[in-house]
Short mmCIF file of C-alpha atoms and ligand atoms in Angstrom, two decimals:
data_model
loop_
_atom_site.label_atom_id
_atom_site.label_comp_id
_atom_site.label_asym_id
_atom_site.label_seq_id
_atom_site.Cartn_x
_atom_site.Cartn_y
_atom_site.Cartn_z
CA MET W 1 -10.63 17.15 -32.82
CA GLU W 2 -13.01 18.79 -30.53
CA VAL W 3 -12.27 18.32 -27.11
CA LYS W 4 -15.14 19.18 -24.58
CA GLU W 5 -14.62 19.64 -20.70
CA ALA W 6 -17.00 17.45 -18.91
CA SER W 7 -19.41 19.10 -16.51
CA GLY W 8 -18.08 16.79 -13.79
CA GLY W 9 -15.32 19.67 -13.53
CA ASP W 10 -11.68 19.26 -13.02
CA GLY W 11 -11.68 15.79 -11.53
CA LYS W 12 -11.09 17.09 -8.08
CA ARG W 13 -14.50 16.08 -6.68
CA PRO W 14 -15.71 12.55 -5.95
CA PRO W 15 -16.69 10.30 -7.88
CA TRP W 16 -14.79 12.18 -10.50
CA LEU W 17 -11.70 12.18 -8.38
CA HIS W 18 -12.26 8.59 -7.73
CA LEU W 19 -12.50 7.67 -11.57
CA VAL W 20 -9.18 9.37 -12.27
CA SER W 21 -7.43 7.87 -9.21
CA ALA W 22 -8.75 4.37 -10.02
CA PHE W 23 -7.69 4.57 -13.68
CA PHE W 24 -4.14 5.48 -12.89
CA ALA W 25 -4.08 2.79 -10.14
CA MET W 26 -4.99 0.38 -12.87
CA GLU W 27 -8.06 -1.00 -10.83
CA PRO W 28 -9.93 -3.73 -12.78
CA SER W 29 -12.08 -2.25 -15.57
CA ASP W 30 -15.31 -3.41 -14.08
CA SER W 31 -14.62 -1.30 -11.01
CA LEU W 32 -13.82 1.87 -13.66
CA ILE W 33 -17.20 1.17 -15.31
CA SER W 34 -18.94 1.23 -11.91
CA ILE W 35 -17.54 4.36 -10.81
CA SER W 36 -18.10 5.67 -14.30
CA ARG W 37 -21.67 5.08 -13.92
CA ASP W 38 -21.68 6.85 -10.47
CA CYS W 39 -20.44 9.83 -12.35
CA GLY W 40 -23.21 9.90 -14.77
CA GLY W 41 -25.95 9.24 -12.14
CA GLY W 42 -26.34 5.57 -13.43
CA ALA W 43 -25.01 5.76 -17.16
CA ILE W 44 -22.12 6.35 -18.88
CA THR W 45 -23.39 9.80 -20.45
CA GLU W 46 -21.53 11.84 -23.06
CA ASN W 47 -20.18 13.94 -20.30
CA VAL W 48 -18.77 11.09 -18.56
CA GLN W 49 -17.13 9.81 -21.70
CA TYR W 50 -15.57 13.18 -22.16
CA PHE W 51 -14.27 13.06 -18.86
CA ILE W 52 -12.72 9.92 -19.22
CA TRP W 53 -11.23 11.21 -22.68
CA ASN W 54 -9.86 14.35 -21.09
CA HIS W 55 -8.63 13.21 -17.59
CA CYS W 56 -7.80 9.48 -18.20
CA ILE W 57 -7.13 8.08 -21.71
CA SER W 58 -5.62 11.18 -23.20
CA LYS W 59 -3.41 12.02 -20.07
CA THR W 60 -1.48 8.68 -20.73
CA ASP W 61 0.27 10.09 -23.62
CA GLY W 62 0.56 6.70 -25.00
CA LYS W 63 2.43 5.64 -21.97
CA GLY W 64 -0.27 3.82 -20.17
CA HIS W 65 -0.30 0.03 -20.46
CA THR W 66 -2.06 -0.40 -23.69
CA PRO W 67 -3.87 -3.69 -23.03
CA TYR W 68 -5.32 -2.18 -20.01
CA VAL W 69 -6.40 0.95 -21.63
CA THR W 70 -8.02 -1.22 -24.54
CA SER W 71 -9.83 -3.30 -22.27
CA PHE W 72 -11.35 -0.38 -20.43
CA LEU W 73 -12.25 1.47 -23.63
CA LYS W 74 -14.01 -1.89 -24.96
CA LYS W 75 -16.02 -2.06 -21.84
CA VAL W 76 -17.04 1.60 -22.02
CA VAL W 77 -18.07 1.31 -25.56
CA LEU W 78 -19.94 -1.99 -25.03
CA GLU W 79 -21.81 -0.46 -21.98
CA VAL W 80 -22.65 2.82 -23.85
CA GLU W 81 -23.77 0.94 -26.88
CA SER W 82 -25.83 -1.54 -24.93
CA ALA W 83 -27.90 1.30 -23.43
CA ALA W 84 -28.53 2.71 -26.98
CA ASP W 85 -26.51 5.88 -26.14
CA VAL W 86 -24.04 7.58 -28.31
CA VAL W 87 -20.23 6.89 -27.80
CA ILE W 88 -18.12 10.09 -28.50
CA ASP W 89 -15.87 10.20 -31.56
CA GLU W 90 -12.64 10.28 -29.26
CA LEU W 91 -13.36 6.87 -27.68
CA TYR W 92 -14.09 5.25 -30.97
CA GLU W 93 -11.09 6.41 -32.58
CA GLN W 94 -8.79 5.71 -29.83
CA LEU W 95 -10.25 2.18 -29.57
CA SER W 96 -9.87 1.53 -33.31
CA PHE W 97 -6.32 2.81 -33.23
CA TYR W 98 -5.23 0.29 -30.30
CA MET W 99 -7.06 -2.41 -32.10
CA THR W 100 -5.40 -1.90 -35.37
CA SER W 101 -1.92 -1.34 -34.03
CA LEU W 102 -1.81 -4.03 -31.59
CA LYS W 103 -1.38 -7.66 -32.38
CA GLU W 104 -3.79 -10.05 -30.70
CA ASP W 105 -0.88 -11.86 -28.50
CA ASP W 106 0.38 -8.21 -27.35
CA LEU W 107 -3.16 -7.79 -25.77
CA ALA W 108 -3.10 -11.24 -24.22
CA LYS W 109 0.70 -11.11 -23.05
CA GLY W 110 0.59 -7.46 -21.74
CA ALA W 111 3.76 -5.97 -20.32
CA PRO W 112 5.80 -7.80 -17.60
CA ARG W 113 5.87 -4.63 -15.41
CA ILE W 114 3.55 -1.67 -15.28
CA ILE W 115 3.47 1.59 -13.43
CA ARG W 116 0.37 1.81 -11.13
CA GLU W 117 -0.21 5.19 -9.47
CA ILE W 118 -1.62 4.63 -5.96
CA SER W 119 -3.26 7.93 -4.83
CA PHE W 120 -3.98 8.26 -1.26
CA LEU W 121 -6.86 10.78 -1.05
CA TYR W 122 -7.22 12.70 2.30
CA PRO W 123 -10.66 12.50 3.74
CA THR W 124 -10.98 16.48 3.46
CA ALA W 125 -11.26 15.64 -0.47
CA ARG W 126 -15.07 15.08 0.06
CA VAL W 127 -15.63 18.86 1.20
CA CYS W 128 -12.67 20.68 -0.23
CA GLN W 129 -12.14 21.95 -3.68
CA ASN W 130 -8.40 21.25 -3.61
CA PRO W 131 -7.98 17.97 -1.90
CA ARG W 132 -4.65 16.69 -0.54
CA LYS W 133 -3.39 13.64 -2.01
CA VAL W 134 -0.18 11.65 -1.94
CA VAL W 135 0.54 10.00 -5.14
CA VAL W 136 2.87 7.13 -5.24
CA PRO W 137 3.82 5.59 -8.56
CA LEU W 138 4.97 2.06 -8.42
CA ASN W 139 6.77 -0.14 -10.96
CA CYS W 140 4.99 -3.66 -10.35
CA SER W 141 3.37 -6.75 -11.74
CA LEU W 142 -0.01 -6.30 -13.34
CA ASN W 143 -1.57 -8.90 -10.96
CA MET W 144 -0.57 -11.31 -8.29
CA LEU W 145 -0.34 -14.12 -10.67
CA GLU W 146 2.58 -12.49 -12.71
CA GLY W 147 6.24 -12.00 -11.70
CA ASP W 148 7.74 -12.31 -8.21
CA THR W 149 5.63 -12.17 -4.94
CA GLY W 150 7.27 -9.02 -4.00
CA CYS W 151 6.35 -7.24 -7.25
CA SER W 152 2.69 -6.97 -6.69
CA ILE W 153 0.82 -4.71 -4.47
CA TRP W 154 -0.67 -6.59 -1.54
CA PRO W 155 -3.73 -5.47 0.27
CA SER W 156 -1.82 -5.59 3.59
CA SER W 157 0.74 -2.90 2.34
CA LEU W 158 -2.34 -0.61 1.30
CA PHE W 159 -3.90 -1.21 4.89
CA LEU W 160 -0.31 -0.41 6.64
CA SER W 161 0.22 2.54 4.48
CA GLU W 162 -3.14 3.82 5.40
CA PHE W 163 -2.30 3.17 9.16
CA ILE W 164 0.99 5.19 8.82
CA LEU W 165 -0.83 8.10 7.09
CA SER W 166 -3.56 8.01 9.59
CA CYS W 167 -1.32 7.84 12.79
CA PRO W 168 1.81 9.75 11.69
CA GLU W 169 2.71 10.62 15.36
CA LEU W 170 3.51 6.92 15.78
CA PHE W 171 6.22 7.04 13.35
CA SER W 172 7.52 10.53 13.58
CA MET W 173 11.19 10.78 14.73
CA LYS W 174 11.30 6.88 14.98
CA SER W 175 13.70 4.57 13.43
CA CYS W 176 11.72 2.28 11.33
CA PHE W 177 12.56 -1.05 9.79
CA GLU W 178 10.50 -3.15 7.43
CA LEU W 179 10.59 -6.75 6.46
CA GLY W 180 9.68 -8.05 3.12
CA SER W 181 9.22 -4.65 1.61
CA GLY W 182 8.12 -5.84 -1.93
CA VAL W 183 7.46 -2.75 -4.21
CA GLY W 184 8.15 -0.59 -1.18
CA LEU W 185 4.69 1.32 -0.86
CA VAL W 186 4.97 1.33 3.00
CA GLY W 187 8.56 2.78 3.04
CA ILE W 188 7.32 5.44 0.71
CA CYS W 189 4.46 6.34 2.96
CA LEU W 190 6.80 6.42 5.93
CA ALA W 191 8.92 9.06 4.37
CA HIS W 192 5.80 11.14 4.38
CA VAL W 193 5.44 11.24 8.22
CA LYS W 194 9.02 12.08 9.03
CA PRO W 195 10.71 9.21 10.77
CA SER W 196 14.19 9.48 11.99
CA LYS W 197 15.38 6.59 9.77
CA VAL W 198 13.95 4.11 7.37
CA VAL W 199 15.56 0.80 6.48
CA LEU W 200 13.62 -1.51 4.01
CA SER W 201 14.51 -5.08 3.47
CA ASP W 202 13.74 -8.08 1.26
CA GLY W 203 15.25 -11.54 0.80
CA ASP W 204 14.55 -11.70 -2.75
CA LEU W 205 17.17 -9.97 -4.98
CA SER W 206 14.94 -9.23 -8.05
CA THR W 207 12.21 -7.62 -5.58
CA LEU W 208 14.99 -5.58 -3.89
CA ALA W 209 16.11 -4.21 -7.46
CA ASN W 210 12.48 -3.18 -8.38
CA LEU W 211 12.13 -1.69 -4.87
CA LYS W 212 15.19 0.62 -5.60
CA VAL W 213 13.68 1.57 -8.93
CA ASN W 214 10.56 2.55 -7.01
CA LEU W 215 12.53 4.48 -4.55
CA GLU W 216 13.96 6.45 -7.42
CA LEU W 217 10.56 6.92 -9.19
CA ASN W 218 9.36 8.54 -6.03
CA HIS W 219 12.35 10.86 -5.68
CA MET W 220 13.91 9.03 -2.80
CA ASN W 221 17.50 8.72 -2.19
CA ILE W 222 19.07 5.38 -1.52
CA GLN W 223 21.49 5.48 1.25
CA SER W 224 24.57 3.37 1.53
CA LEU W 225 24.44 1.02 4.32
CA SER W 226 27.09 2.67 6.34
CA SER W 227 25.82 6.17 5.92
CA GLU W 228 24.48 7.64 9.03
CA SER W 229 22.42 10.60 7.53
CA GLU W 230 18.97 11.16 9.15
CA ASP W 231 17.13 12.36 6.07
CA PRO W 232 13.80 10.81 5.81
CA CYS W 233 13.90 11.12 1.99
CA GLU W 234 16.99 8.76 2.43
CA VAL W 235 16.30 5.24 2.78
CA LYS W 236 18.50 2.10 3.33
CA CYS W 237 17.76 -1.15 1.32
CA LEU W 238 19.02 -4.45 2.72
CA HIS W 239 19.05 -7.72 1.23
CA LEU W 240 17.74 -9.81 4.33
CA PRO W 241 16.55 -13.34 3.79
CA TRP W 242 15.25 -14.34 7.23
CA GLU W 243 16.70 -17.79 7.08
CA SER W 244 20.26 -16.46 6.89
CA ALA W 245 19.94 -13.18 8.98
CA VAL W 246 22.99 -12.73 11.16
CA GLU W 247 22.09 -12.01 14.73
CA SER W 248 24.79 -9.41 15.10
CA ASP W 249 23.83 -7.57 11.73
CA LEU W 250 20.21 -7.26 13.08
CA GLN W 251 21.41 -5.98 16.56
CA ASP W 252 23.42 -3.31 14.73
CA LEU W 253 19.98 -1.99 13.27
CA MET W 254 18.15 -1.23 16.60
CA PRO W 255 14.84 -0.04 15.09
CA ASP W 256 12.27 1.81 17.16
CA ILE W 257 9.54 0.09 15.07
CA VAL W 258 9.49 -2.91 12.84
CA LEU W 259 6.91 -3.20 10.00
CA GLY W 260 5.78 -6.00 7.92
CA ALA W 261 2.77 -6.36 5.40
CA ASP W 262 1.86 -9.85 4.20
CA VAL W 263 4.87 -11.46 5.43
CA ILE W 264 2.86 -14.47 7.35
CA TYR W 265 1.99 -17.09 4.40
CA ASP W 266 4.79 -19.61 4.40
CA PRO W 267 5.00 -21.82 7.59
CA GLN W 268 8.41 -22.94 6.64
CA CYS W 269 9.55 -19.29 7.12
CA ILE W 270 7.59 -18.70 10.29
CA PRO W 271 10.45 -19.70 12.70
CA HIS W 272 12.85 -17.62 10.84
CA LEU W 273 10.71 -14.69 10.66
CA VAL W 274 9.80 -14.75 14.20
CA HIS W 275 13.50 -15.17 15.15
CA VAL W 276 14.32 -12.08 13.01
CA ILE W 277 11.45 -10.05 14.82
CA VAL W 278 12.49 -11.16 18.24
CA THR W 279 16.11 -10.01 17.74
CA LEU W 280 14.94 -6.66 16.34
CA LEU W 281 12.57 -6.07 19.37
CA THR W 282 15.07 -7.08 22.07
CA THR W 283 18.11 -5.21 21.07
CA LYS W 284 16.92 -1.76 22.55
CA LYS W 285 15.49 -2.76 25.81
CA SER W 286 15.86 0.73 27.50
CA ASN W 287 13.41 3.28 27.71
CA SER W 288 15.13 5.01 24.91
CA LEU W 289 11.83 5.54 23.07
CA LEU W 290 10.65 7.88 25.60
CA ARG W 291 12.73 11.03 24.17
CA ASP W 292 10.72 13.74 25.76
CA GLY W 293 9.21 11.80 28.64
CA SER W 294 5.80 11.68 27.28
CA LYS W 295 3.62 8.80 26.34
CA VAL W 296 2.70 7.93 22.89
CA SER W 297 -0.80 6.39 22.24
CA VAL W 298 -1.70 4.38 19.25
CA ALA W 299 -5.06 6.05 19.05
CA PRO W 300 -6.98 8.64 20.65
CA ASN W 301 -8.90 7.18 23.83
CA ASP W 302 -12.22 7.91 22.49
CA GLN W 303 -11.60 5.71 19.61
CA ILE W 304 -10.58 2.63 21.61
CA ASN W 305 -13.10 0.15 22.13
CA SER W 306 -12.23 -0.55 25.85
CA ASP W 307 -14.80 -3.75 25.78
CA ILE W 308 -12.32 -5.76 23.81
CA PRO W 309 -10.08 -7.63 26.25
CA ASN W 310 -7.23 -8.09 23.79
CA GLY W 311 -4.12 -6.67 25.60
CA TYR W 312 -4.29 -3.46 23.73
CA ASP W 313 -3.63 -1.30 26.79
CA GLU W 314 -0.61 -3.52 27.49
CA PHE W 315 0.52 -3.00 23.93
CA VAL W 316 0.25 0.82 24.15
CA LEU W 317 2.09 0.75 27.40
CA ALA W 318 4.86 -1.40 26.03
CA SER W 319 5.15 0.90 22.97
CA THR W 320 6.14 3.79 25.27
CA THR W 321 9.16 1.88 26.76
CA GLN W 322 10.32 -0.54 24.12
CA PRO W 323 10.38 -1.46 20.34
CA VAL W 324 7.41 -2.82 18.93
CA ALA W 325 6.24 -4.35 15.63
CA TYR W 326 3.10 -3.54 13.35
CA ILE W 327 2.52 -6.55 11.11
CA ALA W 328 -0.50 -6.37 8.65
CA SER W 329 -1.86 -9.71 7.39
CA VAL W 330 -4.60 -11.20 5.48
CA VAL W 331 -5.63 -14.60 6.83
CA ARG W 332 -5.52 -16.77 4.07
CA ASN W 333 -4.95 -19.96 5.93
CA ILE W 334 -5.89 -20.29 9.52
CA ASN W 335 -3.56 -22.86 10.34
CA THR W 336 -0.51 -20.83 9.06
CA TYR W 337 -1.79 -17.69 10.93
CA ASN W 338 -2.34 -19.90 14.29
CA TYR W 339 1.34 -21.37 13.65
CA PHE W 340 2.78 -17.76 13.64
CA HIS W 341 0.84 -17.10 17.02
CA LYS W 342 2.15 -20.25 18.46
CA VAL W 343 5.94 -19.68 17.39
CA ALA W 344 5.81 -16.20 18.51
CA GLN W 345 4.34 -17.00 21.87
CA GLU W 346 6.97 -19.59 22.58
CA ALA W 347 9.49 -16.79 21.67
CA ASN W 348 8.16 -14.62 24.52
CA LEU W 349 6.47 -12.15 21.74
CA ARG W 350 3.03 -10.75 22.79
CA VAL W 351 0.84 -10.69 19.56
CA VAL W 352 -2.19 -8.29 20.06
CA ASP W 353 -4.86 -7.82 17.16
CA ILE W 354 -5.24 -4.35 17.23
CA THR W 355 -7.42 -3.80 14.11
CA GLN W 356 -10.41 -2.77 16.16
CA ASN W 357 -8.55 -0.25 18.20
CA VAL W 358 -7.16 2.03 15.85
CA LYS W 359 -8.78 4.62 13.81
CA ILE W 360 -7.61 4.15 10.24
CA PHE W 361 -8.74 6.47 7.65
CA ASN W 362 -10.05 5.19 4.14
CA PHE W 363 -7.38 7.03 2.10
CA LEU W 364 -8.41 4.65 -0.95
CA PRO W 365 -12.17 4.97 -1.41
CA TYR W 366 -12.00 4.51 -5.13
CA MET W 367 -10.08 1.14 -4.86
CA LEU W 368 -13.07 -1.27 -5.13
CA SER W 369 -10.65 -4.29 -5.57
CA TYR W 370 -9.23 -3.59 -2.10
CA GLN W 371 -10.98 -5.44 0.71
CA ARG W 372 -9.56 -3.61 3.89
CA SER W 373 -11.87 -5.74 6.03
CA SER W 374 -9.68 -8.72 5.16
CA VAL W 375 -6.58 -7.30 6.71
CA ARG W 376 -5.75 -7.70 10.42
CA LEU W 377 -3.26 -5.47 11.96
CA LEU W 378 -1.32 -7.09 14.82
CA GLY W 379 0.88 -5.19 17.36
CA ILE W 380 3.85 -7.19 18.64
CA TYR W 381 6.03 -6.56 21.55
CA HIS W 382 8.65 -8.80 23.57
CA SER W 383 7.85 -9.66 27.08
CA PHE W 384 11.09 -9.56 28.75
CA ARG W 385 10.50 -12.21 31.51
C1 SAM D 1 3.33 -11.22 -0.15
S1 SAM D 1 4.85 -10.26 -0.44
C2 SAM D 1 4.36 -8.94 0.46
C3 SAM D 1 5.12 -7.66 -0.13
C4 SAM D 1 4.80 -6.29 0.45
N1 SAM D 1 5.08 -6.22 1.93
C5 SAM D 1 3.20 -5.87 0.23
O1 SAM D 1 2.61 -6.08 1.10
O2 SAM D 1 3.03 -5.55 -0.76
C6 SAM D 1 5.85 -11.12 0.73
C7 SAM D 1 7.24 -10.50 0.57
O3 SAM D 1 8.21 -10.94 1.63
C8 SAM D 1 9.42 -11.35 0.91
N2 SAM D 1 9.63 -12.53 1.65
C9 SAM D 1 9.12 -13.79 1.49
N3 SAM D 1 9.83 -14.73 2.09
C10 SAM D 1 10.93 -14.26 2.65
C11 SAM D 1 12.28 -14.68 3.41
N4 SAM D 1 12.15 -15.87 3.69
N5 SAM D 1 13.10 -13.75 3.64
C12 SAM D 1 13.00 -12.38 3.50
N6 SAM D 1 11.90 -12.10 2.59
C13 SAM D 1 11.01 -12.84 2.24
C14 SAM D 1 9.07 -11.62 -0.65
O4 SAM D 1 10.24 -11.48 -1.27
C15 SAM D 1 7.98 -10.55 -0.80
O5 SAM D 1 8.36 -9.21 -1.10
#
């Protein structure tokens, strides 16, 4: 079989890089088609097809999620044929192989778990030949409708991960604790910014088991709960249902920073969630965060829109002297969101929407399914009054 190299090169430049990243992140096939068209200047040319073959399909080594690859291949063939262009033999052969070797119900059912690779592409990728990227493989459900809630990748965790990678100085040398960690993306990104300690938690046991699989996939060691090691690649995992969290156990954790992605959605859980956040934020009241006497700032001053009277300055000030929380959330139900604010306020928590105040890089430019504008970032601190 002849294998030609596409003139798009080695897949390191956008949109070719985006096509490879989107394929391994298992983005919807319509998004892949759209990026493929960009690669070919509006059409899926032979060059683009060879690129798809060389850098995507043949790289799965038969380990890719077959129904997903088959669906993408079908769309490519359909798109090329409807433009009366030539489909390369490799794609035809692979499609007919999948079609004959797979039963119809396999295609419909798919696998309960798949591995998606989330590639965070550093913005320098636009100009540099060897872009820096962080690739995080994750064992998860194919979409949000299958499996446990915590086994999907939710947009808020993509946003919180971009925030962490955009502002590493906020997390470096800090003890970080995550609530409702799900697949573990946020925790794995934290390990890249050198915190002093990372504890991840979830209330669902099967989610926690899947989280541990993902930590191992990403070469991170799971620490025993009693260990005091400060290796950032060592992470503790805690079974923590908010309803039954024991105050003294929470007080032992004493994090500098509490994180949570897409944890505000069930009104019944909100009072328990708020209670856990308050306990975590009030244990370490002293100025212990000021290790070197310097102030930390959430974003450089020139990136702060000072016209927004949202309490951001107070939040930044609080973050220099006491633990704070960063909670990313998509507002799906405004009543639930407002209820969270009400319960938080009653518990003396100050909740500040800091989405507009922080400069967050777009590390996922290829992920067309991810609507980053739908995510709000809340900065939270306790008002000791
Ligand atoms: C929508 S998922 C978000 C998962 C992950 N943070 C993300 O953004 O991809 C909500 C997570 O919170 C966890 N969770 C929900 N209710 C909880 C509760 N009452 N106690 C502890 N964890 C809970 C779920 O198991 C799930 O992992």
